[in-house]
Amino acid sequence: MDEEASGGKKMRSKAHAKVEDTGKQNSSIPRSGQPDVVLIYPYVQHERDAVGVCVEQLASYLAQEDALRTHILCIDDTAAAASRAPTSRRKARRILRAYDQLAFLVRVYLYLRTLRTVRDLIVITVDAPTGIGIPVQFAKWKNPTISHIAWVMDLYRLRANSRSSFLSRIRAIIEAQTLKNSDHIVTLGECMRTNLVAILDRDIVVLPIWQDETWLQPSSRIDTGYPNFRPIDLVYSGSARIGVHPLGEIADAVLRYKSPERIRLVIRGRGDEVDHLRARIPQGSKAVIFEQPVAHSDAPAALARADIHLVSLAADATGTCVPSKAYASMAVGRPLLYVGDSRGQAARDISSARCGYVVEPGSNISEKLDIILKSTNELSQAGMRGHSFFLENRSLSAMGQRWTHFLREVKASGYGFDN
């Protein structure tokens, strides 16, 4: 995934479906009240955290469709100690954030200790914070039947090199070692798998990301035709980080058109890349328009207010994450323009589904925009092809079934079989 949000201080234990909400569990609780699967991610409660949304959706799916008792460990209070520090005191914020994360790691271990008598427990950890696998390894000393699955959605912590800070290099070492100690590793795409194999030299399972098809559904906007007086709206939604989600090249291509009545770039998001672009676009531009991010509940309607969606990923970020916004676009039946390396998982899926256009960075984006403007009647069909691909391959139900099958294999094979 390509988004991360900061979380809070107090850990929340979130039970799903067939789990009694008993607070902290202990060995005196009947087996019927103990989980089969524990998912650990600190920032589940933050509605803009795409990773947290997926963790909740997977837990609910496993509980409802596969009758597994699932339990989420996360940080409860979104007003973390770090976020309460004055903005100007960045060093204080870092220290308090580190305290929040360390406290979370300790609480994870204490919780897992209460499950030391549960046989064949599956524990799924997700990326953050650094060292999240360490308390699981400690818990396995008390309960060696635990199967630890490391779910890797972002590789940026593992990308440290000789030019990185000392702290970043230490963090990368810790991340790599905790991943190596896990029993199974799951990631989102083939490029991410290739990078992980190069770093860790072990088997990696690919289970792509998804969107919830019951929440995001096609609308009729692009089925009604394109009046001559309405421009094509190319929309970028979500966060954009400098060096990861470049927007300048596509903005320049849109600005080259003398008439904004033909195509507009609508940026509905946040991040330092958005701020950087806003600073150099003429104020009041009718060709490049900035809008505020919408509330999570309004996302389906916002996604429908587009003719084609933009996904951007820097070439050197390929294989470190998979932009989940690509599948949100497919879910609502919209075609995509992907600016990035064609080897990326989202780019591969767009090409496979024939639901949009893939443009390599540094190539002629204006030429691709000309093609789009000359084939507006094809956009509707491309959007529907993308939706069909999504339902079959990247919907919650499709990927939930794959996760169910994988977890059954883990259960059947016993703990630690990848090692």
XYZ file of C-alpha atoms in Angstrom:
419
model
C 0.000 0.000 0.000
C 1.053 3.576 -0.374
C -0.429 5.328 2.636
C 0.489 5.521 6.312
C -1.137 7.388 9.174
C 0.012 8.087 12.687
C -1.906 6.513 15.496
C -2.514 6.814 19.184
C -1.306 5.782 22.567
C -3.802 3.392 24.068
C -4.018 -0.082 22.554
C -7.422 -1.298 21.493
C -8.271 -4.987 21.226
C -10.918 -5.203 18.560
C -12.921 -8.410 18.300
C -14.828 -9.495 15.207
C -17.939 -11.598 14.773
C -17.642 -14.866 16.672
C -15.381 -13.429 19.381
C -16.798 -12.413 22.729
C -15.699 -8.855 23.576
C -13.896 -9.768 26.782
C -11.175 -7.118 26.803
C -7.772 -8.570 27.565
C -8.023 -12.310 27.219
C -6.340 -14.825 29.497
C -5.906 -18.563 29.743
C -8.970 -18.911 32.000
C -11.273 -17.855 29.194
C -12.955 -20.838 27.501
C -11.440 -21.796 24.152
C -14.659 -20.691 22.420
C -13.828 -17.107 23.418
C -10.243 -17.137 22.188
C -9.218 -16.101 18.680
C -8.001 -18.271 15.836
C -6.359 -15.316 14.117
C -4.860 -12.170 15.658
C -4.150 -9.243 13.329
C -1.756 -6.573 14.599
C -1.618 -3.088 13.120
C -1.539 0.048 15.282
C -3.450 2.461 13.048
C -6.644 0.605 12.209
C -8.844 3.281 13.761
C -7.672 6.035 11.406
C -10.254 6.173 8.612
C -7.781 7.513 6.023
C -5.301 4.708 6.588
C -5.768 2.375 3.617
C -3.797 -0.376 5.342
C -6.006 -0.184 8.417
C -9.132 -0.449 6.262
C -7.807 -3.640 4.671
C -6.919 -5.144 8.043
C -10.450 -4.561 9.299
C -12.001 -5.886 6.109
C -9.925 -9.063 6.185
C -10.734 -9.689 9.843
C -14.457 -9.236 9.199
C -14.376 -11.441 6.097
C -12.607 -14.293 7.903
C -15.065 -14.082 10.787
C -18.215 -13.876 8.678
C -17.369 -16.083 5.703
C -14.965 -18.634 7.200
C -16.215 -18.721 10.807
C -12.748 -17.914 12.137
C -12.509 -16.061 15.434
C -10.501 -12.941 14.604
C -9.074 -10.273 16.877
C -7.389 -6.964 15.984
C -4.782 -5.302 18.150
C -4.416 -1.596 17.443
C -3.865 1.743 19.145
C -7.133 3.205 20.355
C -6.609 6.934 20.797
C -5.951 8.712 17.487
C -4.725 11.732 19.507
C -1.369 10.110 20.236
C 1.158 11.507 22.640
C 3.233 12.476 19.597
C 0.378 14.408 17.995
C -0.297 16.305 21.213
C 3.197 17.795 21.204
C 3.521 21.318 19.775
C 4.067 21.185 16.040
C 7.173 23.374 16.321
C 8.865 20.862 18.616
C 9.588 18.209 16.023
C 12.207 16.474 18.162
C 9.702 16.130 21.013
C 7.143 14.697 18.617
C 9.612 12.090 17.422
C 10.467 11.072 20.971
C 6.804 10.777 21.981
C 5.986 8.853 18.824
C 8.805 6.421 19.598
C 7.384 6.053 23.122
C 3.907 5.313 21.714
C 5.304 2.642 19.436
C 7.474 1.025 22.086
C 4.512 0.911 24.471
C 2.473 -0.727 21.718
C 5.124 -3.435 21.208
C 5.127 -4.210 24.928
C 1.344 -4.436 25.027
C 1.335 -6.757 22.016
C 3.649 -9.145 23.867
C 1.570 -8.998 27.057
C -1.588 -9.733 25.097
C -0.070 -12.668 23.225
C 1.151 -14.126 26.520
C -2.481 -14.453 27.591
C -2.973 -16.773 24.596
C -0.071 -19.075 25.459
C -2.383 -22.101 25.776
C -4.085 -21.545 22.393
C -2.772 -24.110 19.932
C -2.201 -23.268 16.260
C -2.829 -19.562 16.779
C -2.169 -17.477 13.649
C -0.691 -14.024 14.246
C -0.583 -11.576 11.321
C 1.604 -8.494 11.718
C 1.409 -5.585 9.274
C 4.471 -3.367 8.615
C 4.415 -0.844 11.466
C 5.945 -0.070 13.867
C 9.532 -1.132 13.278
C 10.175 -4.418 15.044
C 6.530 -5.452 15.199
C 7.608 -9.091 14.806
C 9.805 -9.030 17.933
C 7.014 -9.433 20.533
C 5.570 -12.251 18.438
C 8.913 -14.077 18.514
C 9.066 -13.645 22.293
C 5.501 -14.953 22.601
C 6.480 -18.052 20.609
C 8.836 -19.046 23.423
C 5.728 -19.561 25.564
C 3.560 -20.882 22.728
C 5.663 -22.504 19.972
C 2.540 -23.460 17.995
C 2.008 -19.830 16.929
C 2.275 -19.285 13.179
C 3.577 -15.789 12.488
C 2.615 -14.250 9.129
C 4.349 -10.989 8.205
C 2.074 -9.054 5.837
C 4.311 -6.612 3.965
C 2.423 -3.762 2.312
C 5.254 -1.236 2.047
C 8.983 -1.806 1.628
C 10.226 1.718 2.284
C 11.752 0.783 5.653
C 13.888 -1.842 3.924
C 15.303 0.552 1.311
C 18.096 2.054 3.442
C 21.500 2.322 1.763
C 24.900 3.880 2.412
C 23.429 7.355 1.871
C 20.671 6.811 4.431
C 20.914 8.029 8.006
C 22.357 5.758 10.673
C 18.909 5.388 12.241
C 17.364 4.396 8.893
C 20.035 1.751 8.351
C 19.471 0.311 11.829
C 15.737 0.271 11.235
C 16.232 -1.572 7.938
C 18.346 -4.212 9.676
C 15.696 -4.725 12.350
C 12.932 -4.938 9.733
C 14.828 -7.490 7.654
C 15.696 -9.649 10.650
C 12.143 -9.722 12.024
C 10.844 -10.667 8.575
C 13.404 -13.458 8.302
C 12.253 -14.796 11.678
C 8.584 -14.935 10.660
C 7.086 -18.233 9.545
C 5.476 -16.847 6.392
C 5.714 -13.603 4.452
C 2.862 -12.218 2.343
C 3.188 -9.233 0.036
C 1.045 -7.450 -2.556
C 2.678 -7.918 -5.954
C 5.304 -9.689 -8.034
C 7.677 -6.703 -8.044
C 7.474 -6.469 -4.270
C 8.075 -10.207 -4.066
C 11.189 -9.891 -6.249
C 12.612 -7.164 -4.025
C 11.873 -9.106 -0.839
C 13.464 -12.284 -2.181
C 16.597 -10.294 -3.048
C 16.789 -8.933 0.505
C 15.651 -11.944 2.518
C 16.448 -14.931 0.275
C 13.323 -16.884 1.184
C 9.908 -17.794 -0.192
C 7.315 -15.036 -0.417
C 3.570 -15.459 -0.999
C 1.797 -12.900 -3.205
C -1.755 -11.975 -2.181
C -2.741 -8.713 -3.929
C -4.622 -5.848 -2.346
C -8.352 -5.326 -2.886
C -11.320 -2.990 -2.523
C -14.752 -3.738 -1.067
C -17.162 -4.276 -3.950
C -20.184 -3.723 -1.691
C -18.998 -0.185 -0.918
C -17.510 0.945 -4.244
C -19.736 0.287 -7.242
C -19.985 1.587 -10.829
C -22.050 4.672 -11.536
C -23.466 5.841 -14.838
C -21.528 9.042 -15.489
C -19.275 7.752 -18.266
C -22.130 5.800 -19.813
C -24.035 8.963 -20.758
C -21.630 10.247 -23.410
C -19.372 13.298 -23.538
C -20.972 16.633 -24.396
C -18.673 18.883 -26.405
C -18.804 21.596 -23.762
C -17.644 19.426 -20.857
C -13.921 18.665 -20.464
C -12.564 15.263 -19.581
C -11.789 15.190 -15.878
C -8.552 13.340 -15.082
C -8.634 12.898 -11.304
C -5.912 12.093 -8.789
C -7.257 11.078 -5.369
C -5.387 10.456 -2.132
C -1.983 11.245 -0.724
C 1.062 12.124 -2.825
C 4.613 12.102 -1.496
C 7.588 13.752 -3.154
C 9.746 11.122 -4.800
C 6.984 8.511 -4.678
C 3.899 9.937 -6.443
C 5.160 12.504 -8.987
C 2.476 14.801 -10.397
C 4.479 17.546 -12.106
C 4.975 15.791 -15.434
C 1.292 15.066 -15.977
C 0.340 18.587 -14.820
C 2.719 20.093 -17.380
C 1.207 17.918 -20.093
C -2.319 19.097 -19.232
C -1.217 22.740 -19.121
C 0.118 22.493 -22.692
C -3.442 22.375 -23.991
C -4.477 25.901 -24.894
C -8.086 25.249 -23.985
C -9.013 23.828 -20.536
C -12.369 22.929 -22.056
C -10.710 19.764 -23.417
C -9.166 18.189 -20.308
C -8.667 19.131 -16.667
C -6.427 17.621 -14.016
C -8.294 17.530 -10.709
C -6.131 16.796 -7.681
C -8.190 15.790 -4.699
C -5.618 14.956 -2.065
C -2.851 15.993 0.283
C 0.863 15.519 0.825
C 4.102 17.352 0.138
C 3.968 16.555 -3.587
C 0.525 18.198 -3.785
C 1.815 21.225 -1.853
C 4.838 21.499 -4.144
C 2.696 21.368 -7.277
C 0.149 23.856 -5.921
C 2.949 26.360 -5.314
C 3.971 26.434 -8.986
C 0.555 26.244 -10.687
C -0.873 29.701 -11.547
C -3.574 30.679 -9.088
C -7.029 30.300 -10.548
C -5.897 27.824 -13.200
C -8.818 26.156 -14.958
C -6.653 23.332 -16.264
C -5.154 22.086 -12.992
C -7.608 22.243 -10.116
C -6.978 21.471 -6.438
C -9.764 20.201 -4.224
C -9.828 19.187 -0.573
C -9.833 15.486 0.305
C -13.311 14.163 0.967
C -14.503 12.297 4.031
C -14.128 8.540 3.894
C -17.902 8.111 3.706
C -18.029 10.364 0.626
C -15.308 8.514 -1.282
C -17.630 6.481 -3.570
C -19.375 9.617 -4.847
C -16.055 11.446 -5.217
C -14.541 8.603 -7.227
C -17.576 8.678 -9.506
C -16.913 12.355 -10.276
C -14.185 11.469 -12.737
C -13.912 10.391 -16.338
C -10.526 8.778 -15.893
C -8.388 8.290 -12.784
C -4.690 9.046 -12.488
C -2.258 6.745 -10.697
C 1.365 7.843 -10.387
C 4.329 5.924 -8.993
C 7.971 6.908 -9.348
C 10.146 4.428 -11.224
C 12.455 3.847 -8.248
C 9.431 3.246 -5.995
C 8.265 0.364 -8.190
C 8.244 -2.803 -6.151
C 7.983 -1.001 -2.811
C 4.194 -0.585 -2.710
C 1.032 -1.072 -4.769
C -1.272 1.968 -5.224
C -4.620 0.783 -3.908
C -6.344 3.701 -5.666
C -6.005 1.767 -8.931
C -8.471 -0.834 -7.671
C -10.818 1.794 -6.268
C -11.033 3.176 -9.806
C -11.756 -0.265 -11.223
C -14.401 -0.808 -8.554
C -16.372 2.249 -9.678
C -15.986 1.359 -13.351
C -13.569 4.102 -14.339
C -10.570 3.716 -16.660
C -7.072 4.622 -15.527
C -3.997 6.497 -16.667
C -0.995 4.966 -14.920
C 2.230 6.976 -15.015
C 4.988 4.677 -13.845
C 7.067 1.606 -14.574
C 5.092 -0.977 -16.536
C 6.527 -3.726 -14.313
C 4.547 -2.475 -11.304
C 1.687 -4.678 -10.100
C -1.010 -2.062 -10.716
C 0.394 -1.373 -14.201
C 0.352 -5.099 -14.976
C -3.243 -5.370 -13.822
C -4.335 -2.363 -15.900
C -2.733 -3.867 -18.994
C -4.165 -7.300 -18.270
C -7.659 -5.889 -17.771
C -7.341 -3.532 -20.782
C -8.890 -0.826 -18.631
C -6.591 2.106 -19.249
C -3.222 3.422 -20.319
C 0.264 2.848 -18.923
C 2.856 5.580 -19.569
C 6.516 5.123 -18.645
C 8.039 8.074 -16.746
C 9.845 10.451 -19.073
C 7.908 9.339 -22.153
C 5.491 11.465 -24.156
C 2.507 11.884 -21.824
C 0.954 14.504 -24.122
C 0.775 11.922 -26.884
C -1.125 9.574 -24.581
C -3.503 12.369 -23.580
C -4.170 13.033 -27.268
C -5.122 9.380 -27.692
C -7.473 9.591 -24.713
C -9.161 12.724 -26.049
C -9.655 11.144 -29.473
C -11.183 7.958 -28.055
C -13.585 9.172 -25.385
C -16.170 6.623 -26.510
C -13.737 3.885 -25.473
C -13.469 5.124 -21.885
C -16.788 3.628 -20.836
C -15.903 0.222 -22.245
C -12.450 0.336 -20.646
C -14.029 1.184 -17.299
C -16.381 -1.776 -17.513
C -13.532 -4.104 -18.459
C -11.683 -2.889 -15.404
C -14.728 -3.527 -13.240
C -15.036 -7.084 -14.531
C -11.357 -7.715 -13.815
C -11.791 -6.207 -10.366
C -14.754 -8.397 -9.429
C -12.939 -11.543 -10.466
C -9.468 -10.727 -9.164
C -9.270 -7.757 -6.789
C -12.578 -7.580 -4.934
C -12.822 -8.307 -1.224
C -14.713 -11.530 -1.875
C -12.156 -12.764 -4.433
C -9.146 -11.942 -2.270
C -10.921 -13.049 0.908
C -11.255 -16.504 -0.615
C -7.549 -16.553 -1.446
C -6.637 -15.514 2.085
C -8.940 -18.196 3.484
C -7.262 -20.841 1.340
C -3.811 -19.628 2.389
C -4.661 -19.658 6.106
C -6.090 -23.165 5.803
C -2.788 -24.247 4.270
C -0.937 -22.648 7.174
C -3.160 -24.474 9.655
C -2.816 -27.794 7.843
C 0.954 -27.554 7.451
C 1.700 -26.586 11.034
C 3.690 -23.658 12.331
C 6.915 -22.469 10.817
C 6.838 -24.575 7.649
C 8.494 -21.841 5.567
C 11.576 -21.988 7.737
